[in-house]
Backbone as a ProteinNet text record, in pm:
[ID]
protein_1_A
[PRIMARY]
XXXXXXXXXXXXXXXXXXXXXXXXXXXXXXXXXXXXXXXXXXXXXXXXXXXXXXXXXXXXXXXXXXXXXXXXXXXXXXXXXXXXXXXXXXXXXXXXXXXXXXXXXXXXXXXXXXXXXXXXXXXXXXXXXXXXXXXXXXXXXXXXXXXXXXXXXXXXXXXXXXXXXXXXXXXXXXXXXXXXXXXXXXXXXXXXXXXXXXXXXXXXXXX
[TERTIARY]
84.2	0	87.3	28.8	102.4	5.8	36.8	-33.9	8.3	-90.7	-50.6	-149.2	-43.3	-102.1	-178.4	-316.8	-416.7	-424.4	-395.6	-383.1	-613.5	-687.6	-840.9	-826.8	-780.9	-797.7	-724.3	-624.5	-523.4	-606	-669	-706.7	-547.1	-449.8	-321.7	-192.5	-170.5	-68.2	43.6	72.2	172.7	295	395.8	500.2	524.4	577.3	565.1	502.2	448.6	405.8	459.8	378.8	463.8	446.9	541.6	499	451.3	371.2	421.9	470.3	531	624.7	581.4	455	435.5	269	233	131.1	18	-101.3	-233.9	-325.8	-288.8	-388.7	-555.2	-636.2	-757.9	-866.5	-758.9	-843.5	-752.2	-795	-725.5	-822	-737.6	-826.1	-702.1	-782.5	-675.9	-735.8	-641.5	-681.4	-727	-811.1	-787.3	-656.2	-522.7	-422.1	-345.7	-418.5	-386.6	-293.4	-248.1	-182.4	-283.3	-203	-262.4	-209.5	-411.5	-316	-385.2	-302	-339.9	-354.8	-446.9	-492.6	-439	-346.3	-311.1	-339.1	-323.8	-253	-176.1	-247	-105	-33.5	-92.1	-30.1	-105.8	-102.1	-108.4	-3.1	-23.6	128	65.7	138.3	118	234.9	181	241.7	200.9	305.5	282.8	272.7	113.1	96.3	179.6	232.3	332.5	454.6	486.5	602.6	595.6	449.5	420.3	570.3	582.8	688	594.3	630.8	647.5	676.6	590.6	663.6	759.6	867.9	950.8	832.3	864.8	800.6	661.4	630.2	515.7	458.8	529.7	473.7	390.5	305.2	214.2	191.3	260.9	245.6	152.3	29.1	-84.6	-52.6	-156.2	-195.7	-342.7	-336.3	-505.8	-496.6	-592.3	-649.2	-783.9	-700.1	-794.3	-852.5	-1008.9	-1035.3	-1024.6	-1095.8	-1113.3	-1054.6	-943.3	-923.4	-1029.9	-1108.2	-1188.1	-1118.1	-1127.7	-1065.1	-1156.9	-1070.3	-1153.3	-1135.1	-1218.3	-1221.9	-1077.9	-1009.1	-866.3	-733	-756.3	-689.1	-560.8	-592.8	-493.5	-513	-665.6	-647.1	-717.1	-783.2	-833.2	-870.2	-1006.2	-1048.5	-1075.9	-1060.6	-1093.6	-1164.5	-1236.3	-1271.8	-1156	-1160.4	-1120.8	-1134.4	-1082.5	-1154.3	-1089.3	-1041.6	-967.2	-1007	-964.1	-1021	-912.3	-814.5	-685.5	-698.7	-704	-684.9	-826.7	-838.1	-1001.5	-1111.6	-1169.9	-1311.4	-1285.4	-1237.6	-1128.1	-1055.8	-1004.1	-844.6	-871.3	-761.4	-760.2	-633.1	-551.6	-454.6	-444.3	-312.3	-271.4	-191.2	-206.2	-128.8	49.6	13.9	160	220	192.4	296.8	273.1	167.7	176.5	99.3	57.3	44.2	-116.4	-132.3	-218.7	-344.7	-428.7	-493.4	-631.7	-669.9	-764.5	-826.4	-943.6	-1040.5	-1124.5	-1162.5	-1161.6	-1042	-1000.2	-875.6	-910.2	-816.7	-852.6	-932.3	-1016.3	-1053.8	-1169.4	-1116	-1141.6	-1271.5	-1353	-1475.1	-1573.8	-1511.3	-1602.4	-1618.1	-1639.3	-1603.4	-1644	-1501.5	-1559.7	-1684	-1709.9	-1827	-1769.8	-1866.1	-1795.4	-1871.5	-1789	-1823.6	-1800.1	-1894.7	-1933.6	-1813.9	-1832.9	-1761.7	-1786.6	-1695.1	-1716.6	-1701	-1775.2	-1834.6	-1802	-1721.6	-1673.1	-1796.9	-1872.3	-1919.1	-1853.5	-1754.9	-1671.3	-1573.2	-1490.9	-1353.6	-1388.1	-1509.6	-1524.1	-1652.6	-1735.2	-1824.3	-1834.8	-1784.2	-1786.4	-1850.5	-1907	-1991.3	-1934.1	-1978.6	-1965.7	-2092.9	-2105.8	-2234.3	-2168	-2285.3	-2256.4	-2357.9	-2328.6	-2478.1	-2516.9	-2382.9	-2416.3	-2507.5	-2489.5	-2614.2	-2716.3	-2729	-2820.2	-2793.3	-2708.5	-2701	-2551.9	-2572.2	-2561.4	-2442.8	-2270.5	-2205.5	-2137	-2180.8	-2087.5	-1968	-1876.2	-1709.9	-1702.9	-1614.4	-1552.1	-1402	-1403.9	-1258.4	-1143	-1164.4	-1042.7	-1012.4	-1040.1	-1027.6	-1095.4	-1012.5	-1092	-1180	-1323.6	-1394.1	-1522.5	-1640.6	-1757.6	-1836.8	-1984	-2086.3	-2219.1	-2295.4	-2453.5	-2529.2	-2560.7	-2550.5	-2748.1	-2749.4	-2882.2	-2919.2	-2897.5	-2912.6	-3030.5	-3006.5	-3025.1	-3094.5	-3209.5	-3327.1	-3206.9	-3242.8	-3135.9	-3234.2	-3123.6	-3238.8	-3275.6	-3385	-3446.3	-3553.9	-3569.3	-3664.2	-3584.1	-3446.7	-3376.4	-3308.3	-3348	-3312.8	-3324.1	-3432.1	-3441.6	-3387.9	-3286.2	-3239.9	-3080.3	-3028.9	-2886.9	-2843.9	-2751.3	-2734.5	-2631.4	-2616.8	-2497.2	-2394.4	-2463.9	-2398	-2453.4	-2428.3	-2498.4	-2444.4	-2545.7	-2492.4	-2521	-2462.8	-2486.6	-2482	-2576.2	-2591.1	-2594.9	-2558.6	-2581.2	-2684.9	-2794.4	-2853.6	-2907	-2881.5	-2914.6	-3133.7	-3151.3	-3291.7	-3320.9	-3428.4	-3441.1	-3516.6	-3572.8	-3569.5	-3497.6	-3396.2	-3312.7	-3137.8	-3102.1	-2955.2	-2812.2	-2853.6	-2735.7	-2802.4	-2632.6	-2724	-2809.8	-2892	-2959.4	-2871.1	-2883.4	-2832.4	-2940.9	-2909.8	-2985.5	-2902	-2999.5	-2905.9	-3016.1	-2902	-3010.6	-2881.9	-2950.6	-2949.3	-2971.1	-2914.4	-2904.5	-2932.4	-2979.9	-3026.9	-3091.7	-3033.7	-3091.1	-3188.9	-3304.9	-3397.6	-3422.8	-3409	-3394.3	-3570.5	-3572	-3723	-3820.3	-3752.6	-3827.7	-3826.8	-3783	-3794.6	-3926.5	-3976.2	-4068	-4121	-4075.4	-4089.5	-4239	-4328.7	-4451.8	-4532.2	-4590.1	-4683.4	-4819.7	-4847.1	-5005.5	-5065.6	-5182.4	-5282.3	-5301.6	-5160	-5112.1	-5151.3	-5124.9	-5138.1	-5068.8	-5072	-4911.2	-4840.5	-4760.4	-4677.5	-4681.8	-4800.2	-4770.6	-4631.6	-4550.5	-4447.8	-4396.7	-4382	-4323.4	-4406.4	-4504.7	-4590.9	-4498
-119.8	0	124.2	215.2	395.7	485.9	599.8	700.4	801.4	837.9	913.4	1067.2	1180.8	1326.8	1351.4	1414.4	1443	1616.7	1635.1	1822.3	1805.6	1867.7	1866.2	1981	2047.7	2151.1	2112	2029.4	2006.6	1850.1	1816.3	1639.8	1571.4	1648.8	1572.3	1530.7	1445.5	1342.2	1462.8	1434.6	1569.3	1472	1491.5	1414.5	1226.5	1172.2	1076.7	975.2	895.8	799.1	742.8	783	758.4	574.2	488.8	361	307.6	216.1	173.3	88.3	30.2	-7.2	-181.9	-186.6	-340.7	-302.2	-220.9	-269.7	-251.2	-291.7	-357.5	-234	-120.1	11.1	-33.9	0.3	-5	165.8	278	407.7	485.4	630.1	754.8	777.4	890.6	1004.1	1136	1226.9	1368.3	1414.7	1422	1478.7	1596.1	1625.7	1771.5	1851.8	1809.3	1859.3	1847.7	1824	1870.1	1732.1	1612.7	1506.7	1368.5	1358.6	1233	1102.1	1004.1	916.4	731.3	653.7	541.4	437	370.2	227	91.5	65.8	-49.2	-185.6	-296.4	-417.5	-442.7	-438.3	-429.2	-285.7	-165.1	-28.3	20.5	171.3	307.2	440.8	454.7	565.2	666.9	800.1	897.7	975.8	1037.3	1130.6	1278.9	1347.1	1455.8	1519.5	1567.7	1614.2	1741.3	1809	1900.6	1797.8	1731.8	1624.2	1516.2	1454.6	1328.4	1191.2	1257.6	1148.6	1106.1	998	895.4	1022.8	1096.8	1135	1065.4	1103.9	1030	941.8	828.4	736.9	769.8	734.7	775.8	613	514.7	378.5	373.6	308.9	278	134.4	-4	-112.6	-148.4	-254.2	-266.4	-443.1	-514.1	-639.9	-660.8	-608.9	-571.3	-503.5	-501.6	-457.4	-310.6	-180.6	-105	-71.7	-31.4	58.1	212.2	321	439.4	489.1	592.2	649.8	732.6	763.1	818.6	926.7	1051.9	1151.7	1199.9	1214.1	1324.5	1448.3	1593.4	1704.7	1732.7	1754.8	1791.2	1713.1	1595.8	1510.8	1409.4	1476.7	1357.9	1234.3	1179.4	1058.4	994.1	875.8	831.8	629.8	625.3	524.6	434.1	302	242	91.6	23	-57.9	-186.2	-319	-398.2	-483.3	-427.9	-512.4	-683.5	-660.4	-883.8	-963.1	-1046.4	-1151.9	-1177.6	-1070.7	-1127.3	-1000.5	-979.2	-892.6	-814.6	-710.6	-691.5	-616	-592.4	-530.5	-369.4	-299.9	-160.3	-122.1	-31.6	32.4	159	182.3	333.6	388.5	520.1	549	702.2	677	858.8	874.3	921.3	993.9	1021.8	1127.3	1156	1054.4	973.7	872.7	740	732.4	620.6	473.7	536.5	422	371.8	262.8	136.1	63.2	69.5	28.2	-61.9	-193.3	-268.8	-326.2	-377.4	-456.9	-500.8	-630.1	-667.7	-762.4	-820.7	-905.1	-1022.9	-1133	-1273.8	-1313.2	-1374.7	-1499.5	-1599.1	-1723.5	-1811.1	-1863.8	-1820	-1854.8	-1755	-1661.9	-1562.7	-1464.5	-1469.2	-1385.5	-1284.6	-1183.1	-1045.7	-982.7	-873.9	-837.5	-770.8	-751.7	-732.3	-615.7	-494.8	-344.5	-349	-259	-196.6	-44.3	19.8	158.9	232.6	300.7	408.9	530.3	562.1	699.7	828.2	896.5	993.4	1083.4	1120.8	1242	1381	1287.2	1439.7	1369	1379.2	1372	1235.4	1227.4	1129.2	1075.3	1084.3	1028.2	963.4	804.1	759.5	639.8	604.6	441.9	355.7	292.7	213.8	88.3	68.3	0.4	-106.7	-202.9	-384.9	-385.4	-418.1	-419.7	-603.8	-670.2	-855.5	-861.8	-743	-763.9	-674.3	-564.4	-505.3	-390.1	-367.7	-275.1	-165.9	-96.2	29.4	8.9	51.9	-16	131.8	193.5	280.3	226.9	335.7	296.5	362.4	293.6	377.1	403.4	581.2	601.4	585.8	576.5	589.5	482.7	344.6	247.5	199.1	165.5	122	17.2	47.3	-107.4	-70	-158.3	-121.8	-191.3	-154.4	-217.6	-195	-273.9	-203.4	-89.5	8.6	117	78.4	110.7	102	185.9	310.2	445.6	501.8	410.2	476	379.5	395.1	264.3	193.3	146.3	73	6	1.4	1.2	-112.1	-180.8	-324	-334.7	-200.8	-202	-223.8	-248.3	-301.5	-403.3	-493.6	-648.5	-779	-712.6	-800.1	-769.2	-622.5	-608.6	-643.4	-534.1	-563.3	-435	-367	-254.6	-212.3	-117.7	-108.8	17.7	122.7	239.8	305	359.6	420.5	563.9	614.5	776.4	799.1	854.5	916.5	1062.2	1111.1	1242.7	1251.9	1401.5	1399.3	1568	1525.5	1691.7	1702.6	1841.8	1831.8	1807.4	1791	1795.3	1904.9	1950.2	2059.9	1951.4	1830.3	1761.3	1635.7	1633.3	1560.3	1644.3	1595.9	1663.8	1590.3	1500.6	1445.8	1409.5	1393.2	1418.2	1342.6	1358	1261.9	1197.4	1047.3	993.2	964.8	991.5	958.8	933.6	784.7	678.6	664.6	668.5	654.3	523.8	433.3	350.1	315.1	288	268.3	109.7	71.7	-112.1	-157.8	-287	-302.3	-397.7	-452.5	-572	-682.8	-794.8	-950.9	-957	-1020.2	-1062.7	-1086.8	-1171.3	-1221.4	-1167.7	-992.2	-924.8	-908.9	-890.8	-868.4	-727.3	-676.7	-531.1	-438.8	-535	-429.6	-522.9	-459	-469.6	-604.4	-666.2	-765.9	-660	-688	-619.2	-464.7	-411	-275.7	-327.8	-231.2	-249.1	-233.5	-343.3	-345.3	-164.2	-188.7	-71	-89.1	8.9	4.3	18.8	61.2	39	-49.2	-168	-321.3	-409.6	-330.1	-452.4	-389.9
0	0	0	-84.8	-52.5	-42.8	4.8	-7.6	-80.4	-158.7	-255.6	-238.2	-281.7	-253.8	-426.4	-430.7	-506.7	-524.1	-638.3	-654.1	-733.9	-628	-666.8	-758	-756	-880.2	-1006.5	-1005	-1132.1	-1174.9	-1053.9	-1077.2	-1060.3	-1062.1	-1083.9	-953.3	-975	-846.2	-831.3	-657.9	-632	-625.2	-634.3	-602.9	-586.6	-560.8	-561.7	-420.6	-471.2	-419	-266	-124.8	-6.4	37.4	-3.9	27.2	182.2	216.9	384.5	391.9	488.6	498	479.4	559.9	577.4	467.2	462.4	342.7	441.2	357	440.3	470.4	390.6	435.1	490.4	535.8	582.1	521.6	571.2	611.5	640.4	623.8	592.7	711.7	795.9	873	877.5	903	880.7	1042.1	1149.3	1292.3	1332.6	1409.9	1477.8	1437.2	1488	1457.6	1306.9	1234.7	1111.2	1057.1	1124	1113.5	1004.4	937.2	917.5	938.2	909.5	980.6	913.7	870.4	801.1	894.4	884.2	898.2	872.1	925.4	823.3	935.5	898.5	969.5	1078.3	1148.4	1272.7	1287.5	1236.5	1256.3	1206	1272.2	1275.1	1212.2	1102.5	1023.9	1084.7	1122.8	1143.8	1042.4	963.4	875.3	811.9	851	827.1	703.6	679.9	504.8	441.8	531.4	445.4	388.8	422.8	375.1	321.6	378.4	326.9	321.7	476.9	557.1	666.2	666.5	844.9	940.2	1086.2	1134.4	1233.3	1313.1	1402.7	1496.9	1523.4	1574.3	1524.3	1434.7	1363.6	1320.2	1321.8	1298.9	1457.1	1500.4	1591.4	1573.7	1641.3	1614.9	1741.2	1648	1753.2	1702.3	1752.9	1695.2	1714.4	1594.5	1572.8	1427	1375.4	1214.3	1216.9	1279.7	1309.3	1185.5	1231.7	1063.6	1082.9	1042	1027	1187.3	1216.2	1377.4	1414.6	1493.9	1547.5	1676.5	1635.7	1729.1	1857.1	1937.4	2025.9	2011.5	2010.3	1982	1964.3	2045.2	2065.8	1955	1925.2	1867.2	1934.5	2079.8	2164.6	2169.9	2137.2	2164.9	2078.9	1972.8	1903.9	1912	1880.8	1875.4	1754.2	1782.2	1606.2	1663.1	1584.2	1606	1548.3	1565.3	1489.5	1342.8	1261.5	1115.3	1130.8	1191.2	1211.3	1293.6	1292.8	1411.4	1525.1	1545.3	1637.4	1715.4	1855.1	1953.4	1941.8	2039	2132.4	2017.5	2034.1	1959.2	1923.2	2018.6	2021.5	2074.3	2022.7	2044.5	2083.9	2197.6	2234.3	2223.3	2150	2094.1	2189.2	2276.5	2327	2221.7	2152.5	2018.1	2057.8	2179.3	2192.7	2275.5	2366.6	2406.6	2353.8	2248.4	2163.8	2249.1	2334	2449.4	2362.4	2365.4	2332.3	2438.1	2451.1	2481.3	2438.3	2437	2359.9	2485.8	2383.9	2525.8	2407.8	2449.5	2602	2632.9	2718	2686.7	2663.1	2558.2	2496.6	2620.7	2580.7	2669.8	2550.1	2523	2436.8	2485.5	2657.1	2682.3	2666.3	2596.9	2582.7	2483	2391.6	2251.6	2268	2203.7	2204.1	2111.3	2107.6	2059.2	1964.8	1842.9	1667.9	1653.5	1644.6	1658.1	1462.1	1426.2	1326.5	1324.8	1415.3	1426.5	1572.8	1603.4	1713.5	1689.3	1778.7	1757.2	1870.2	1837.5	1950.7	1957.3	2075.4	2127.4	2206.8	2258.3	2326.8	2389	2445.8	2538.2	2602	2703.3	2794.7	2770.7	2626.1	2585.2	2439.5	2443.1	2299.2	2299.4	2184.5	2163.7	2041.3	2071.5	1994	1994.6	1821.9	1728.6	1724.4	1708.7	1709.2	1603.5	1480.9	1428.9	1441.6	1463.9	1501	1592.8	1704	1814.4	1839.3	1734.1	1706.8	1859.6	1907.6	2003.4	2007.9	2107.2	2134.7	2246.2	2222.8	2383.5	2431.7	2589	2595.3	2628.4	2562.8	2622.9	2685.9	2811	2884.8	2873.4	2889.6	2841	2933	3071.3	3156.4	3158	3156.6	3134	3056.4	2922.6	2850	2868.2	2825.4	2848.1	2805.7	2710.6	2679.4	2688.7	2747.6	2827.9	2717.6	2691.4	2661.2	2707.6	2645.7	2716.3	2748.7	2905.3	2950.5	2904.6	2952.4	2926.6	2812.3	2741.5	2592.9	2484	2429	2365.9	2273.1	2324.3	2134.4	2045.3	1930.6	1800.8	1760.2	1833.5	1836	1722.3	1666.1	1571.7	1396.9	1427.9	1287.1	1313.5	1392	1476.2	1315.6	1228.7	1122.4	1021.4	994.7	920	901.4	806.3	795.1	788.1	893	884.9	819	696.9	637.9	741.4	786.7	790.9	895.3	1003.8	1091.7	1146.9	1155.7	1208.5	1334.8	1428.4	1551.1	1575.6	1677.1	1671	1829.4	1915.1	2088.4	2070.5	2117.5	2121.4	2284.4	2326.7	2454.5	2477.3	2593.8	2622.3	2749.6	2761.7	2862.1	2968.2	2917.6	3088.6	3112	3053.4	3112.7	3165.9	3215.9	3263.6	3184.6	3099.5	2993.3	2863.6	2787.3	2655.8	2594.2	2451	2420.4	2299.7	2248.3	2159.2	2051.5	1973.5	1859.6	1744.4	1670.6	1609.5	1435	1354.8	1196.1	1165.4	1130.2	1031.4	910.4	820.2	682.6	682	585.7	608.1	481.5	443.6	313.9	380.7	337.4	358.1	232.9	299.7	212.3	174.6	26.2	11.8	115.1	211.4	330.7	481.3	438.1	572.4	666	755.5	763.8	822	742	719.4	720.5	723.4	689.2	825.4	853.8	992.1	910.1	1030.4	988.6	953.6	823.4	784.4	748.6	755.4	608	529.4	485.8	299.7	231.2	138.6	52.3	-26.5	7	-89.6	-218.8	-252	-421.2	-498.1	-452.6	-498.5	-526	-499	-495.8	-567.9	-678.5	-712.3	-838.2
[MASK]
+++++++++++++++++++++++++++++++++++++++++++++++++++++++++++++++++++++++++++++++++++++++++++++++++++++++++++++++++++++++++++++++++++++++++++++++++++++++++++++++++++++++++++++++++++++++++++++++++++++++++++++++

């Protein structure tokens, strides 16, 4: 895998081609702090786009297959889920001391749970989607670790679907004292969903 710089006004390639080292890209994210940063296999590149170098200790070796980094406002610290089947469900990244954190830890009696994506709300509020179990997990950031969030309905009403893509949103409420979550799903449905309620009426559309 390389990354390569894109001139949108020329349509045309800037310089040459930045290789990685071990391959296996996943996802691009560009940080709060203006850093970018690749996805790969077992690592994290952090490289700086004025140079489109590796910065110094800029490899991030995990054992794990993160996808897309997920920032917190600031860009100190970032979350990813796992795209592989080797090490925890997510990853937590302090940017500047590189320090690593995953969960849940192996245990062969208990399989971890298969996150779709996480979702930063703020500093000390992030989730993360299961669409295998059709629910909703808060993480917790001081130690990493993520629970079903009571808190908050989860979306039992796309239990028969297949969710491709999901968005999260936090808006405050004037009678509650924390925020609210609100969750859209994207979902395709199989011939045999059962999608329409007893005794509707068919959707003219589908005839």
């Amino acid at each position: 895998s390389s990354v390569v710089t894109i001139n949108l006004a020329t349509r045309s390639r800037v310089g040459n081609p930045l290789p990685l080292p071990f391959g296996g890209a996943t996802a691009l994210a560009i940080s709060p702090t203006g850093l970018l940063y690749v996805s790969a296999q077992n690592a994290v590149y952090e490289i700086d786009p004025a140079t489109m170098q590796i910065t110094t200790n800029g490899t991030i070796a995990l054992n794990f297959t993160p996808g897309q980094l997920r920032f917190v406002p600031d860009g100190s610290v970032a979350y990813a889920v796992n795209l592989g089947t080797l090490g925890g469900s997510i990853i937590k990244i302090t940017l500047a001391s590189r320090a690593v954190s995953a969960w849940p830890p192996f245990n062969p009696n208990s399989p971890a749970p298969i996150f779709d994506d996480v979702y930063v709300a703020a500093a000390d509020r992030v989730f993360a989607f299961s669409s295998a179990n059709t629910a909703i997990y808060d993480v917790t950031t001081t130690t990493l670790a993520a629970s079903r969030n009571s808190g908050t309905e989860q979306p039992t009403n796309v239990a028969h679907q297949k969710p491709r893509q999901v968005a999260m949103t936090l808006s405050s409420c004037e009678r509650r004292s924390y925020p609210v979550l609100s969750i859209a799903v994207i979902s395709r449905t199989g011939p045999s969903c059962p999608c329409r309620r007893r005794g509707s009426a068919p959707d003219p559309r589908s005839r």
